[in-house]
mmCIF file with all atom_site columns, C-alpha atoms in Angstrom:
data_model
loop_
_atom_site.group_PDB
_atom_site.id
_atom_site.type_symbol
_atom_site.label_atom_id
_atom_site.label_alt_id
_atom_site.label_comp_id
_atom_site.label_asym_id
_atom_site.label_entity_id
_atom_site.label_seq_id
_atom_site.pdbx_PDB_ins_code
_atom_site.Cartn_x
_atom_site.Cartn_y
_atom_site.Cartn_z
_atom_site.occupancy
_atom_site.B_iso_or_equiv
_atom_site.pdbx_formal_charge
_atom_site.auth_seq_id
_atom_site.auth_comp_id
_atom_site.auth_asym_id
_atom_site.auth_atom_id
_atom_site.pdbx_PDB_model_num
ATOM 1   C CA . UNK Z 1 1   ? 0.002  0.002   0.000   1.00 41.00 ? 1   UNK Z CA 1
ATOM 2   C CA . UNK Z 1 2   ? 2.937  2.400   0.539   1.00 41.00 ? 2   UNK Z CA 1
ATOM 3   C CA . UNK Z 1 3   ? 4.621  1.802   -2.817  1.00 43.00 ? 3   UNK Z CA 1
ATOM 4   C CA . UNK Z 1 4   ? 3.002  4.924   -4.325  1.00 40.00 ? 4   UNK Z CA 1
ATOM 5   C CA . UNK Z 1 5   ? 4.658  6.980   -1.588  1.00 39.00 ? 5   UNK Z CA 1
ATOM 6   C CA . UNK Z 1 6   ? 8.084  5.456   -2.275  1.00 42.00 ? 6   UNK Z CA 1
ATOM 7   C CA . UNK Z 1 7   ? 7.663  6.119   -5.996  1.00 46.00 ? 7   UNK Z CA 1
ATOM 8   C CA . UNK Z 1 8   ? 6.725  9.758   -5.314  1.00 40.00 ? 8   UNK Z CA 1
ATOM 9   C CA . UNK Z 1 9   ? 9.923  10.230  -3.293  1.00 46.00 ? 9   UNK Z CA 1
ATOM 10  C CA . UNK Z 1 10  ? 12.108 9.193   -6.239  1.00 57.00 ? 10  UNK Z CA 1
ATOM 11  C CA . UNK Z 1 11  ? 13.865 12.200  -7.567  1.00 68.00 ? 11  UNK Z CA 1
ATOM 12  C CA . UNK Z 1 12  ? 13.252 13.278  -11.139 1.00 85.00 ? 12  UNK Z CA 1
ATOM 13  C CA . UNK Z 1 13  ? 15.736 11.914  -13.660 1.00 91.00 ? 13  UNK Z CA 1
ATOM 14  C CA . UNK Z 1 14  ? 17.767 14.545  -15.456 1.00 91.00 ? 14  UNK Z CA 1
ATOM 15  C CA . UNK Z 1 15  ? 17.754 14.908  -19.257 1.00 91.00 ? 15  UNK Z CA 1
ATOM 16  C CA . UNK Z 1 16  ? 21.060 16.808  -19.333 1.00 92.00 ? 16  UNK Z CA 1
ATOM 17  C CA . UNK Z 1 17  ? 23.980 15.054  -21.011 1.00 93.00 ? 17  UNK Z CA 1
ATOM 18  C CA . UNK Z 1 18  ? 27.709 15.543  -20.565 1.00 94.00 ? 18  UNK Z CA 1
ATOM 19  C CA . UNK Z 1 19  ? 30.238 15.695  -23.349 1.00 93.00 ? 19  UNK Z CA 1
ATOM 20  C CA . UNK Z 1 20  ? 33.101 13.240  -23.074 1.00 96.00 ? 20  UNK Z CA 1
ATOM 21  C CA . UNK Z 1 21  ? 36.725 13.821  -24.013 1.00 96.00 ? 21  UNK Z CA 1
ATOM 22  C CA . UNK Z 1 22  ? 36.466 10.963  -26.538 1.00 97.00 ? 22  UNK Z CA 1
ATOM 23  C CA . UNK Z 1 23  ? 36.664 12.306  -30.096 1.00 97.00 ? 23  UNK Z CA 1
ATOM 24  C CA . UNK Z 1 24  ? 34.149 11.123  -32.707 1.00 95.00 ? 24  UNK Z CA 1
ATOM 25  C CA . UNK Z 1 25  ? 35.529 9.856   -35.999 1.00 95.00 ? 25  UNK Z CA 1
ATOM 26  C CA . UNK Z 1 26  ? 34.239 11.793  -39.014 1.00 93.00 ? 26  UNK Z CA 1
ATOM 27  C CA . UNK Z 1 27  ? 33.487 8.342   -40.503 1.00 94.00 ? 27  UNK Z CA 1
ATOM 28  C CA . UNK Z 1 28  ? 31.004 7.528   -37.703 1.00 92.00 ? 28  UNK Z CA 1
ATOM 29  C CA . UNK Z 1 29  ? 27.345 6.966   -38.568 1.00 90.00 ? 29  UNK Z CA 1
ATOM 30  C CA . UNK Z 1 30  ? 25.932 8.824   -35.590 1.00 86.00 ? 30  UNK Z CA 1
ATOM 31  C CA . UNK Z 1 31  ? 23.022 7.324   -33.675 1.00 84.00 ? 31  UNK Z CA 1
ATOM 32  C CA . UNK Z 1 32  ? 19.912 9.522   -33.422 1.00 82.00 ? 32  UNK Z CA 1
ATOM 33  C CA . UNK Z 1 33  ? 20.734 10.619  -29.890 1.00 82.00 ? 33  UNK Z CA 1
ATOM 34  C CA . UNK Z 1 34  ? 24.227 11.951  -30.806 1.00 83.00 ? 34  UNK Z CA 1
ATOM 35  C CA . UNK Z 1 35  ? 24.701 15.415  -32.236 1.00 81.00 ? 35  UNK Z CA 1
ATOM 36  C CA . UNK Z 1 36  ? 27.417 16.305  -34.708 1.00 82.00 ? 36  UNK Z CA 1
ATOM 37  C CA . UNK Z 1 37  ? 30.079 17.435  -32.283 1.00 85.00 ? 37  UNK Z CA 1
ATOM 38  C CA . UNK Z 1 38  ? 33.774 16.873  -31.800 1.00 91.00 ? 38  UNK Z CA 1
ATOM 39  C CA . UNK Z 1 39  ? 33.302 14.392  -28.927 1.00 94.00 ? 39  UNK Z CA 1
ATOM 40  C CA . UNK Z 1 40  ? 30.860 11.687  -27.886 1.00 95.00 ? 40  UNK Z CA 1
ATOM 41  C CA . UNK Z 1 41  ? 28.121 12.637  -25.433 1.00 94.00 ? 41  UNK Z CA 1
ATOM 42  C CA . UNK Z 1 42  ? 27.274 10.469  -22.465 1.00 94.00 ? 42  UNK Z CA 1
ATOM 43  C CA . UNK Z 1 43  ? 23.697 9.346   -21.819 1.00 93.00 ? 43  UNK Z CA 1
ATOM 44  C CA . UNK Z 1 44  ? 21.533 11.375  -19.466 1.00 94.00 ? 44  UNK Z CA 1
ATOM 45  C CA . UNK Z 1 45  ? 20.224 9.858   -16.245 1.00 93.00 ? 45  UNK Z CA 1
ATOM 46  C CA . UNK Z 1 46  ? 16.867 9.293   -17.941 1.00 93.00 ? 46  UNK Z CA 1
ATOM 47  C CA . UNK Z 1 47  ? 18.448 7.616   -20.993 1.00 92.00 ? 47  UNK Z CA 1
ATOM 48  C CA . UNK Z 1 48  ? 20.589 5.377   -18.769 1.00 91.00 ? 48  UNK Z CA 1
ATOM 49  C CA . UNK Z 1 49  ? 17.624 4.441   -16.579 1.00 92.00 ? 49  UNK Z CA 1
ATOM 50  C CA . UNK Z 1 50  ? 15.451 3.563   -19.580 1.00 91.00 ? 50  UNK Z CA 1
ATOM 51  C CA . UNK Z 1 51  ? 18.259 1.530   -21.179 1.00 89.00 ? 51  UNK Z CA 1
ATOM 52  C CA . UNK Z 1 52  ? 18.714 -0.461  -17.970 1.00 88.00 ? 52  UNK Z CA 1
ATOM 53  C CA . UNK Z 1 53  ? 14.971 -1.185  -17.812 1.00 90.00 ? 53  UNK Z CA 1
ATOM 54  C CA . UNK Z 1 54  ? 14.953 -2.323  -21.467 1.00 89.00 ? 54  UNK Z CA 1
ATOM 55  C CA . UNK Z 1 55  ? 17.775 -4.750  -20.637 1.00 85.00 ? 55  UNK Z CA 1
ATOM 56  C CA . UNK Z 1 56  ? 15.787 -6.298  -17.787 1.00 86.00 ? 56  UNK Z CA 1
ATOM 57  C CA . UNK Z 1 57  ? 17.489 -4.558  -14.855 1.00 85.00 ? 57  UNK Z CA 1
ATOM 58  C CA . UNK Z 1 58  ? 15.565 -2.931  -11.994 1.00 89.00 ? 58  UNK Z CA 1
ATOM 59  C CA . UNK Z 1 59  ? 17.289 0.428   -11.627 1.00 88.00 ? 59  UNK Z CA 1
ATOM 60  C CA . UNK Z 1 60  ? 16.487 2.942   -8.923  1.00 89.00 ? 60  UNK Z CA 1
ATOM 61  C CA . UNK Z 1 61  ? 15.927 6.511   -10.044 1.00 90.00 ? 61  UNK Z CA 1
ATOM 62  C CA . UNK Z 1 62  ? 17.622 7.642   -6.828  1.00 89.00 ? 62  UNK Z CA 1
ATOM 63  C CA . UNK Z 1 63  ? 20.862 5.902   -7.859  1.00 90.00 ? 63  UNK Z CA 1
ATOM 64  C CA . UNK Z 1 64  ? 21.076 7.245   -11.399 1.00 92.00 ? 64  UNK Z CA 1
ATOM 65  C CA . UNK Z 1 65  ? 23.094 10.362  -10.600 1.00 92.00 ? 65  UNK Z CA 1
ATOM 66  C CA . UNK Z 1 66  ? 25.882 8.219   -9.156  1.00 90.00 ? 66  UNK Z CA 1
ATOM 67  C CA . UNK Z 1 67  ? 25.556 5.423   -11.720 1.00 90.00 ? 67  UNK Z CA 1
ATOM 68  C CA . UNK Z 1 68  ? 25.955 7.876   -14.602 1.00 93.00 ? 68  UNK Z CA 1
ATOM 69  C CA . UNK Z 1 69  ? 28.948 9.584   -12.948 1.00 93.00 ? 69  UNK Z CA 1
ATOM 70  C CA . UNK Z 1 70  ? 30.657 6.214   -12.461 1.00 91.00 ? 70  UNK Z CA 1
ATOM 71  C CA . UNK Z 1 71  ? 29.834 5.173   -16.035 1.00 92.00 ? 71  UNK Z CA 1
ATOM 72  C CA . UNK Z 1 72  ? 31.311 8.388   -17.427 1.00 94.00 ? 72  UNK Z CA 1
ATOM 73  C CA . UNK Z 1 73  ? 34.467 8.190   -15.301 1.00 93.00 ? 73  UNK Z CA 1
ATOM 74  C CA . UNK Z 1 74  ? 35.035 4.553   -16.276 1.00 93.00 ? 74  UNK Z CA 1
ATOM 75  C CA . UNK Z 1 75  ? 34.657 5.364   -19.966 1.00 95.00 ? 75  UNK Z CA 1
ATOM 76  C CA . UNK Z 1 76  ? 37.142 8.228   -19.660 1.00 96.00 ? 76  UNK Z CA 1
ATOM 77  C CA . UNK Z 1 77  ? 39.584 5.822   -18.007 1.00 96.00 ? 77  UNK Z CA 1
ATOM 78  C CA . UNK Z 1 78  ? 39.000 3.240   -20.764 1.00 97.00 ? 78  UNK Z CA 1
ATOM 79  C CA . UNK Z 1 79  ? 39.771 5.890   -23.407 1.00 97.00 ? 79  UNK Z CA 1
ATOM 80  C CA . UNK Z 1 80  ? 42.976 6.789   -21.548 1.00 97.00 ? 80  UNK Z CA 1
ATOM 81  C CA . UNK Z 1 81  ? 44.003 3.119   -21.720 1.00 96.00 ? 81  UNK Z CA 1
ATOM 82  C CA . UNK Z 1 82  ? 43.181 2.995   -25.455 1.00 97.00 ? 82  UNK Z CA 1
ATOM 83  C CA . UNK Z 1 83  ? 45.270 6.130   -26.005 1.00 97.00 ? 83  UNK Z CA 1
ATOM 84  C CA . UNK Z 1 84  ? 48.195 4.522   -24.153 1.00 95.00 ? 84  UNK Z CA 1
ATOM 85  C CA . UNK Z 1 85  ? 48.126 1.719   -26.729 1.00 96.00 ? 85  UNK Z CA 1
ATOM 86  C CA . UNK Z 1 86  ? 47.638 4.200   -29.585 1.00 96.00 ? 86  UNK Z CA 1
ATOM 87  C CA . UNK Z 1 87  ? 50.771 6.150   -28.575 1.00 94.00 ? 87  UNK Z CA 1
ATOM 88  C CA . UNK Z 1 88  ? 52.733 3.347   -30.204 1.00 93.00 ? 88  UNK Z CA 1
ATOM 89  C CA . UNK Z 1 89  ? 51.331 4.593   -33.534 1.00 94.00 ? 89  UNK Z CA 1
ATOM 90  C CA . UNK Z 1 90  ? 51.366 8.367   -32.986 1.00 93.00 ? 90  UNK Z CA 1
ATOM 91  C CA . UNK Z 1 91  ? 53.886 9.083   -35.751 1.00 94.00 ? 91  UNK Z CA 1
ATOM 92  C CA . UNK Z 1 92  ? 51.564 7.522   -38.304 1.00 94.00 ? 92  UNK Z CA 1
ATOM 93  C CA . UNK Z 1 93  ? 48.355 8.780   -36.681 1.00 96.00 ? 93  UNK Z CA 1
ATOM 94  C CA . UNK Z 1 94  ? 48.637 11.537  -34.068 1.00 96.00 ? 94  UNK Z CA 1
ATOM 95  C CA . UNK Z 1 95  ? 44.872 11.898  -33.539 1.00 96.00 ? 95  UNK Z CA 1
ATOM 96  C CA . UNK Z 1 96  ? 42.925 8.595   -33.359 1.00 98.00 ? 96  UNK Z CA 1
ATOM 97  C CA . UNK Z 1 97  ? 39.165 8.808   -32.804 1.00 97.00 ? 97  UNK Z CA 1
ATOM 98  C CA . UNK Z 1 98  ? 36.414 6.474   -31.649 1.00 97.00 ? 98  UNK Z CA 1
ATOM 99  C CA . UNK Z 1 99  ? 34.453 5.212   -34.649 1.00 97.00 ? 99  UNK Z CA 1
ATOM 100 C CA . UNK Z 1 100 ? 31.890 3.069   -32.817 1.00 95.00 ? 100 UNK Z CA 1
ATOM 101 C CA . UNK Z 1 101 ? 31.399 0.882   -29.778 1.00 94.00 ? 101 UNK Z CA 1
ATOM 102 C CA . UNK Z 1 102 ? 29.310 -2.079  -28.750 1.00 93.00 ? 102 UNK Z CA 1
ATOM 103 C CA . UNK Z 1 103 ? 28.466 -3.565  -25.380 1.00 90.00 ? 103 UNK Z CA 1
ATOM 104 C CA . UNK Z 1 104 ? 28.823 -7.359  -25.208 1.00 92.00 ? 104 UNK Z CA 1
ATOM 105 C CA . UNK Z 1 105 ? 28.174 -8.180  -21.519 1.00 84.00 ? 105 UNK Z CA 1
ATOM 106 C CA . UNK Z 1 106 ? 27.703 -11.942 -21.843 1.00 86.00 ? 106 UNK Z CA 1
ATOM 107 C CA . UNK Z 1 107 ? 30.135 -12.490 -24.725 1.00 94.00 ? 107 UNK Z CA 1
ATOM 108 C CA . UNK Z 1 108 ? 33.285 -13.229 -22.762 1.00 95.00 ? 108 UNK Z CA 1
ATOM 109 C CA . UNK Z 1 109 ? 36.606 -12.612 -24.482 1.00 94.00 ? 109 UNK Z CA 1
ATOM 110 C CA . UNK Z 1 110 ? 38.976 -15.556 -24.961 1.00 93.00 ? 110 UNK Z CA 1
ATOM 111 C CA . UNK Z 1 111 ? 41.331 -13.994 -22.401 1.00 94.00 ? 111 UNK Z CA 1
ATOM 112 C CA . UNK Z 1 112 ? 38.514 -13.670 -19.832 1.00 95.00 ? 112 UNK Z CA 1
ATOM 113 C CA . UNK Z 1 113 ? 37.498 -17.289 -20.445 1.00 95.00 ? 113 UNK Z CA 1
ATOM 114 C CA . UNK Z 1 114 ? 41.084 -18.469 -20.020 1.00 95.00 ? 114 UNK Z CA 1
ATOM 115 C CA . UNK Z 1 115 ? 41.524 -16.503 -16.790 1.00 93.00 ? 115 UNK Z CA 1
ATOM 116 C CA . UNK Z 1 116 ? 38.217 -17.912 -15.547 1.00 94.00 ? 116 UNK Z CA 1
ATOM 117 C CA . UNK Z 1 117 ? 39.514 -21.419 -16.297 1.00 96.00 ? 117 UNK Z CA 1
ATOM 118 C CA . UNK Z 1 118 ? 42.505 -20.561 -14.070 1.00 95.00 ? 118 UNK Z CA 1
ATOM 119 C CA . UNK Z 1 119 ? 40.135 -19.604 -11.235 1.00 94.00 ? 119 UNK Z CA 1
ATOM 120 C CA . UNK Z 1 120 ? 39.572 -15.865 -11.728 1.00 91.00 ? 120 UNK Z CA 1
ATOM 121 C CA . UNK Z 1 121 ? 36.109 -14.312 -11.866 1.00 93.00 ? 121 UNK Z CA 1
ATOM 122 C CA . UNK Z 1 122 ? 34.514 -13.410 -15.182 1.00 94.00 ? 122 UNK Z CA 1
ATOM 123 C CA . UNK Z 1 123 ? 34.129 -9.727  -16.044 1.00 94.00 ? 123 UNK Z CA 1
ATOM 124 C CA . UNK Z 1 124 ? 30.749 -8.155  -15.368 1.00 92.00 ? 124 UNK Z CA 1
ATOM 125 C CA . UNK Z 1 125 ? 30.790 -6.376  -18.731 1.00 92.00 ? 125 UNK Z CA 1
ATOM 126 C CA . UNK Z 1 126 ? 32.653 -6.203  -22.002 1.00 95.00 ? 126 UNK Z CA 1
ATOM 127 C CA . UNK Z 1 127 ? 32.812 -3.551  -24.698 1.00 95.00 ? 127 UNK Z CA 1
ATOM 128 C CA . UNK Z 1 128 ? 34.378 -3.587  -28.116 1.00 97.00 ? 128 UNK Z CA 1
ATOM 129 C CA . UNK Z 1 129 ? 35.518 -0.153  -29.255 1.00 98.00 ? 129 UNK Z CA 1
ATOM 130 C CA . UNK Z 1 130 ? 36.501 0.456   -32.870 1.00 97.00 ? 130 UNK Z CA 1
ATOM 131 C CA . UNK Z 1 131 ? 39.136 3.164   -33.155 1.00 98.00 ? 131 UNK Z CA 1
ATOM 132 C CA . UNK Z 1 132 ? 39.691 5.060   -36.387 1.00 98.00 ? 132 UNK Z CA 1
ATOM 133 C CA . UNK Z 1 133 ? 43.471 5.202   -36.653 1.00 97.00 ? 133 UNK Z CA 1
ATOM 134 C CA . UNK Z 1 134 ? 43.559 7.708   -39.514 1.00 97.00 ? 134 UNK Z CA 1
ATOM 135 C CA . UNK Z 1 135 ? 41.543 5.444   -41.825 1.00 96.00 ? 135 UNK Z CA 1
ATOM 136 C CA . UNK Z 1 136 ? 42.477 2.067   -40.319 1.00 96.00 ? 136 UNK Z CA 1
ATOM 137 C CA . UNK Z 1 137 ? 39.914 0.424   -38.046 1.00 96.00 ? 137 UNK Z CA 1
ATOM 138 C CA . UNK Z 1 138 ? 41.414 -1.075  -34.886 1.00 97.00 ? 138 UNK Z CA 1
ATOM 139 C CA . UNK Z 1 139 ? 39.206 -3.015  -32.496 1.00 97.00 ? 139 UNK Z CA 1
ATOM 140 C CA . UNK Z 1 140 ? 39.861 -2.857  -28.760 1.00 98.00 ? 140 UNK Z CA 1
ATOM 141 C CA . UNK Z 1 141 ? 38.429 -5.272  -26.204 1.00 97.00 ? 141 UNK Z CA 1
ATOM 142 C CA . UNK Z 1 142 ? 37.576 -3.868  -22.786 1.00 97.00 ? 142 UNK Z CA 1
ATOM 143 C CA . UNK Z 1 143 ? 36.765 -6.294  -19.993 1.00 96.00 ? 143 UNK Z CA 1
ATOM 144 C CA . UNK Z 1 144 ? 35.284 -4.710  -16.858 1.00 94.00 ? 144 UNK Z CA 1
ATOM 145 C CA . UNK Z 1 145 ? 35.984 -6.456  -13.548 1.00 93.00 ? 145 UNK Z CA 1
ATOM 146 C CA . UNK Z 1 146 ? 34.830 -5.727  -10.015 1.00 87.00 ? 146 UNK Z CA 1
ATOM 147 C CA . UNK Z 1 147 ? 37.844 -5.003  -7.844  1.00 80.00 ? 147 UNK Z CA 1
ATOM 148 C CA . UNK Z 1 148 ? 38.689 -4.520  -4.196  1.00 74.00 ? 148 UNK Z CA 1
ATOM 149 C CA . UNK Z 1 149 ? 38.543 -0.815  -3.289  1.00 68.00 ? 149 UNK Z CA 1
ATOM 150 C CA . UNK Z 1 150 ? 42.008 0.660   -2.723  1.00 68.00 ? 150 UNK Z CA 1
ATOM 151 C CA . UNK Z 1 151 ? 42.536 1.127   0.995   1.00 68.00 ? 151 UNK Z CA 1
ATOM 152 C CA . UNK Z 1 152 ? 39.115 -0.350  1.699   1.00 63.00 ? 152 UNK Z CA 1
ATOM 153 C CA . UNK Z 1 153 ? 37.377 3.032   1.896   1.00 68.00 ? 153 UNK Z CA 1
ATOM 154 C CA . UNK Z 1 154 ? 36.253 3.606   -1.713  1.00 65.00 ? 154 UNK Z CA 1
ATOM 155 C CA . UNK Z 1 155 ? 32.611 2.743   -2.436  1.00 65.00 ? 155 UNK Z CA 1
ATOM 156 C CA . UNK Z 1 156 ? 33.299 1.282   -5.906  1.00 67.00 ? 156 UNK Z CA 1
ATOM 157 C CA . UNK Z 1 157 ? 36.366 -0.186  -7.527  1.00 78.00 ? 157 UNK Z CA 1
ATOM 158 C CA . UNK Z 1 158 ? 36.834 -1.612  -10.999 1.00 84.00 ? 158 UNK Z CA 1
ATOM 159 C CA . UNK Z 1 159 ? 39.646 -3.071  -12.993 1.00 89.00 ? 159 UNK Z CA 1
ATOM 160 C CA . UNK Z 1 160 ? 39.701 -2.449  -16.741 1.00 94.00 ? 160 UNK Z CA 1
ATOM 161 C CA . UNK Z 1 161 ? 41.556 -4.838  -19.016 1.00 95.00 ? 161 UNK Z CA 1
ATOM 162 C CA . UNK Z 1 162 ? 41.936 -2.833  -22.222 1.00 97.00 ? 162 UNK Z CA 1
ATOM 163 C CA . UNK Z 1 163 ? 43.863 -4.214  -25.179 1.00 96.00 ? 163 UNK Z CA 1
ATOM 164 C CA . UNK Z 1 164 ? 43.785 -4.403  -28.967 1.00 97.00 ? 164 UNK Z CA 1
ATOM 165 C CA . UNK Z 1 165 ? 41.815 -7.402  -30.206 1.00 96.00 ? 165 UNK Z CA 1
ATOM 166 C CA . UNK Z 1 166 ? 43.915 -10.074 -31.857 1.00 93.00 ? 166 UNK Z CA 1
ATOM 167 C CA . UNK Z 1 167 ? 42.452 -9.265  -35.294 1.00 94.00 ? 167 UNK Z CA 1
ATOM 168 C CA . UNK Z 1 168 ? 45.731 -9.002  -37.171 1.00 93.00 ? 168 UNK Z CA 1
ATOM 169 C CA . UNK Z 1 169 ? 49.510 -9.067  -36.997 1.00 94.00 ? 169 UNK Z CA 1
ATOM 170 C CA . UNK Z 1 170 ? 49.859 -5.401  -35.957 1.00 92.00 ? 170 UNK Z CA 1
ATOM 171 C CA . UNK Z 1 171 ? 47.637 -5.809  -32.887 1.00 93.00 ? 171 UNK Z CA 1
ATOM 172 C CA . UNK Z 1 172 ? 49.271 -9.117  -31.981 1.00 93.00 ? 172 UNK Z CA 1
ATOM 173 C CA . UNK Z 1 173 ? 52.711 -7.486  -32.225 1.00 94.00 ? 173 UNK Z CA 1
ATOM 174 C CA . UNK Z 1 174 ? 51.569 -4.555  -30.047 1.00 94.00 ? 174 UNK Z CA 1
ATOM 175 C CA . UNK Z 1 175 ? 50.410 -6.966  -27.372 1.00 92.00 ? 175 UNK Z CA 1
ATOM 176 C CA . UNK Z 1 176 ? 53.615 -9.013  -27.462 1.00 93.00 ? 176 UNK Z CA 1
ATOM 177 C CA . UNK Z 1 177 ? 55.851 -5.915  -27.245 1.00 92.00 ? 177 UNK Z CA 1
ATOM 178 C CA . UNK Z 1 178 ? 53.824 -4.332  -24.425 1.00 90.00 ? 178 UNK Z CA 1
ATOM 179 C CA . UNK Z 1 179 ? 53.648 -7.595  -22.464 1.00 88.00 ? 179 UNK Z CA 1
ATOM 180 C CA . UNK Z 1 180 ? 57.358 -8.199  -22.895 1.00 88.00 ? 180 UNK Z CA 1
ATOM 181 C CA . UNK Z 1 181 ? 58.122 -4.626  -21.787 1.00 84.00 ? 181 UNK Z CA 1
ATOM 182 C CA . UNK Z 1 182 ? 55.928 -5.069  -18.725 1.00 81.00 ? 182 UNK Z CA 1
ATOM 183 C CA . UNK Z 1 183 ? 57.692 -8.310  -17.805 1.00 83.00 ? 183 UNK Z CA 1
ATOM 184 C CA . UNK Z 1 184 ? 61.125 -6.690  -18.198 1.00 84.00 ? 184 UNK Z CA 1
ATOM 185 C CA . UNK Z 1 185 ? 60.071 -3.681  -16.112 1.00 83.00 ? 185 UNK Z CA 1
ATOM 186 C CA . UNK Z 1 186 ? 59.527 -5.849  -13.041 1.00 73.00 ? 186 UNK Z CA 1
ATOM 187 C CA . UNK Z 1 187 ? 56.265 -4.008  -12.355 1.00 71.00 ? 187 UNK Z CA 1
ATOM 188 C CA . UNK Z 1 188 ? 54.433 -7.318  -12.089 1.00 64.00 ? 188 UNK Z CA 1
ATOM 189 C CA . UNK Z 1 189 ? 56.630 -8.277  -9.122  1.00 66.00 ? 189 UNK Z CA 1
ATOM 190 C CA . UNK Z 1 190 ? 55.705 -5.104  -7.234  1.00 67.00 ? 190 UNK Z CA 1
ATOM 191 C CA . UNK Z 1 191 ? 51.951 -5.771  -7.333  1.00 57.00 ? 191 UNK Z CA 1
#
């Protein structure tokens, strides 16, 4: 009998959208909700809420402000990881842009499946981002994992595993060189 009262206390969902720092490729076929701008725009609270409902989740309107902020921050971090990989190609393409992206939450990457076989948890989400490297399409796989908050006092922690998909020799070489460099650095021993 009190559910109407609880619903009335839900705060109104905002329609305002934030611009990201992620540049849009001029080759992108923009979805209806994106304007022609230099960077991608993040979904509003209302858009995010409705998308979650369409996917079968039971979101709370009261949580959407925080959910959207976390979503946006995680995507900015994912782009920073992509750009770290793209720096290896900056002489050939100094200004890569995001062409398109696709969420694939239940389509686990081969790496995630292998790690799961070894006893690690599966990621809670996966995205494939297609980067326009000055006319060359490069697919990146992003696995999103829950993580232990640093110091135990952060409310949310995630680990992003961002890497070029093994779609060709160039991406495979990038992964070998970066992995080898990481092993030689000794950074793995400090973690």
